[in-house]
XYZ file of N, CA and C in Angstrom:
240
model
N 0.832 -0.984 0.131
C 0.079 0.047 0.371
C 0.934 1.201 0.021
N 2.211 0.991 0.801
C 2.408 2.341 0.650
C 3.850 2.395 1.583
N 5.542 2.217 0.959
C 6.452 1.954 2.072
C 6.432 0.516 2.590
N 6.225 0.271 3.653
C 6.477 -0.995 3.998
C 5.232 -1.561 4.412
N 4.043 -0.440 4.368
C 2.254 -1.356 4.516
C 2.478 -2.281 3.116
N 1.118 -2.791 3.564
C 0.747 -3.946 2.487
C -0.857 -3.799 2.777
N -1.941 -4.605 1.674
C -3.298 -4.643 2.275
C -3.417 -5.568 1.742
N -4.398 -6.157 2.518
C -5.091 -7.524 1.669
C -6.719 -7.441 2.005
N -7.108 -7.945 1.217
C -9.020 -7.928 1.356
C -9.275 -8.938 0.614
N -9.907 -9.719 2.142
C -10.819 -10.864 2.328
C -11.905 -10.663 2.739
N -12.834 -10.826 1.540
C -13.972 -10.906 1.271
C -14.576 -11.512 2.351
N -16.073 -11.582 2.556
C -17.085 -12.842 3.471
C -16.569 -13.014 4.548
N -15.479 -12.165 5.164
C -14.887 -12.741 6.637
C -15.540 -12.396 7.475
N -15.343 -12.831 8.937
C -15.390 -12.426 9.943
C -14.593 -11.909 10.575
N -14.821 -11.009 11.457
C -13.423 -10.011 12.344
C -12.526 -10.879 12.965
N -12.791 -12.108 13.671
C -12.153 -12.785 14.848
C -11.070 -13.926 13.114
N -11.898 -13.869 12.420
C -11.035 -15.031 11.304
C -9.975 -14.143 10.940
N -9.839 -12.737 10.572
C -9.386 -11.932 10.049
C -8.180 -11.972 10.730
N -8.544 -11.688 12.392
C -7.656 -11.888 13.217
C -6.595 -13.049 13.308
N -7.609 -14.526 13.416
C -6.588 -15.160 13.310
C -5.778 -15.645 12.322
N -5.829 -14.835 10.791
C -5.521 -15.130 9.890
C -3.846 -14.890 10.156
N -4.242 -12.864 10.498
C -3.204 -11.655 10.532
C -2.367 -12.447 12.011
N -2.647 -13.208 12.523
C -1.969 -14.060 13.535
C -0.733 -15.174 12.945
N -1.737 -15.973 12.532
C -0.865 -16.682 11.268
C 0.027 -16.073 10.580
N -0.338 -15.084 10.044
C 1.177 -14.255 9.282
C 2.161 -14.096 10.169
N 1.746 -13.167 11.292
C 3.127 -12.687 11.865
C 4.203 -14.439 12.605
N 2.924 -15.258 12.937
C 3.987 -15.902 13.188
C 4.625 -16.422 12.253
N 4.344 -16.930 10.593
C 4.868 -17.484 9.999
C 6.427 -16.473 9.519
N 6.121 -15.754 9.570
C 7.315 -14.262 9.491
C 8.443 -14.677 10.167
N 7.921 -14.254 11.737
C 8.630 -14.895 12.836
C 9.688 -16.578 12.661
N 8.420 -17.303 12.583
C 9.487 -18.375 12.153
C 10.598 -18.677 10.746
N 9.962 -17.786 9.682
C 10.933 -18.027 8.636
C 12.203 -16.784 8.781
N 12.231 -16.063 9.855
C 13.344 -15.078 10.204
C 14.381 -15.646 10.882
N 14.939 -16.089 10.258
C 16.378 -16.909 10.493
C 17.718 -16.149 10.824
N 17.611 -15.148 10.742
C 18.849 -14.426 10.655
C 18.786 -13.377 12.265
N 20.270 -13.222 12.233
C 20.315 -12.069 13.752
C 19.372 -11.056 14.511
N 19.057 -10.651 13.162
C 18.176 -9.415 13.075
C 16.414 -10.173 12.827
N 15.969 -9.883 14.092
C 14.760 -10.398 13.958
C 13.631 -9.581 13.698
N 12.651 -10.483 12.556
C 11.383 -9.578 12.047
C 10.404 -9.187 12.411
N 9.999 -8.923 12.685
C 8.427 -8.393 13.635
C 7.268 -7.917 12.421
N 5.937 -8.284 12.831
C 4.937 -7.925 11.944
C 3.984 -6.792 12.786
N 3.614 -5.910 12.258
C 2.092 -4.997 13.229
C 1.177 -5.226 12.145
N -0.115 -5.504 12.351
C -1.012 -5.908 11.510
C -2.105 -4.918 12.124
N -2.977 -4.264 11.213
C -4.006 -3.829 11.991
C -5.401 -3.976 10.788
N -6.616 -4.793 11.561
C -7.914 -5.017 11.302
C -9.275 -4.769 11.165
N -9.423 -4.415 10.577
C -10.896 -3.989 10.060
C -11.720 -4.944 9.336
N -12.702 -4.333 9.877
C -14.557 -4.866 8.103
C -15.098 -3.853 7.926
N -15.625 -3.930 7.051
C -16.418 -3.219 6.314
C -17.798 -3.152 7.321
N -18.356 -1.970 7.446
C -19.831 -1.577 8.209
C -20.250 -0.247 7.396
N -21.716 -0.959 7.849
C -23.087 0.085 6.732
C -22.763 1.607 6.870
N -21.567 2.221 7.546
C -21.720 3.060 7.954
C -20.317 3.821 6.692
N -19.679 2.949 6.308
C -18.958 3.232 5.413
C -19.631 3.614 4.340
N -18.772 4.853 3.445
C -19.572 5.317 2.654
C -18.383 5.542 1.591
N -17.138 4.575 1.716
C -16.584 4.474 0.729
C -15.168 3.742 0.930
N -14.413 3.445 0.020
C -13.202 2.202 0.350
C -12.375 2.751 2.003
N -11.844 4.249 1.348
C -10.935 5.086 2.112
C -11.259 4.658 3.870
N -12.333 5.037 4.150
C -13.164 4.613 5.461
C -12.192 3.189 5.991
N -12.805 2.299 5.194
C -12.039 1.376 6.184
C -10.745 1.343 6.060
N -10.108 1.319 4.770
C -8.529 1.827 5.261
C -8.203 2.652 6.283
N -8.831 3.792 6.349
C -8.507 4.875 7.596
C -7.981 3.588 8.845
N -9.319 3.379 9.256
C -9.572 2.384 10.621
C -8.490 1.300 10.954
N -8.174 0.491 9.853
C -7.131 -0.276 9.308
C -5.960 0.474 9.755
N -5.489 1.569 9.254
C -4.693 2.199 9.757
C -4.537 2.421 10.938
N -5.359 3.184 11.326
C -5.271 3.144 12.842
C -4.982 1.683 14.012
N -5.791 0.878 13.431
C -5.292 -0.265 14.433
C -4.077 -0.850 14.062
N -3.177 -0.048 12.574
C -1.936 -0.920 12.606
C -1.045 0.116 13.725
N -1.127 1.580 13.388
C -0.809 2.520 14.612
C -0.803 1.729 15.899
N -1.415 1.552 16.046
C -2.447 0.839 17.571
C -1.334 0.104 17.981
N -1.311 -0.980 16.846
C -0.295 -2.306 17.218
C 0.705 -2.008 17.369
N 1.559 -0.689 16.762
C 3.292 -0.260 16.700
C 2.593 0.255 18.148
N 2.163 1.202 18.696
C 2.443 2.199 19.659
C 2.318 1.220 20.955
N 1.614 -0.123 20.910
C 1.444 -1.236 21.883
C 2.622 -1.982 22.009
N 3.691 -1.908 21.497
C 4.526 -3.004 21.847
C 5.355 -3.515 20.048
N 4.386 -3.543 19.145
C 5.056 -3.642 17.974
C 4.659 -5.384 17.808
N 4.894 -5.834 16.590
C 4.646 -7.166 16.698
C 3.223 -7.630 16.972
N 2.423 -7.375 16.961
C 0.888 -7.972 17.299
C 0.031 -8.048 16.278
N -1.315 -7.742 16.572
C -2.192 -8.117 15.451
C -3.228 -6.648 16.741
N -3.653 -5.804 16.088
C -4.943 -5.071 16.547
C -5.983 -5.114 15.320
N -7.230 -5.026 16.046
C -8.571 -5.144 15.497
C -9.326 -4.110 15.848
N -10.164 -2.878 14.532
C -11.052 -1.691 15.202
C -12.427 -2.480 14.329
């Protein structure tokens, strides 16, 4: 999406299932990081809600969740 960020759209998925997928991605990246420099992943997740009038509304929430994950210690999944 920008810089060191990327986005995934998972249609017809519940929030908890998306969080579980995010946790699995985070864990796989950590396990595959076989270097002296640990690689961590911070993930922000949201789902579409009725009040979303444009795609940017979801992106804004996901971005807030991402920065919440980063400010809470990094290497975690946060959902809004």
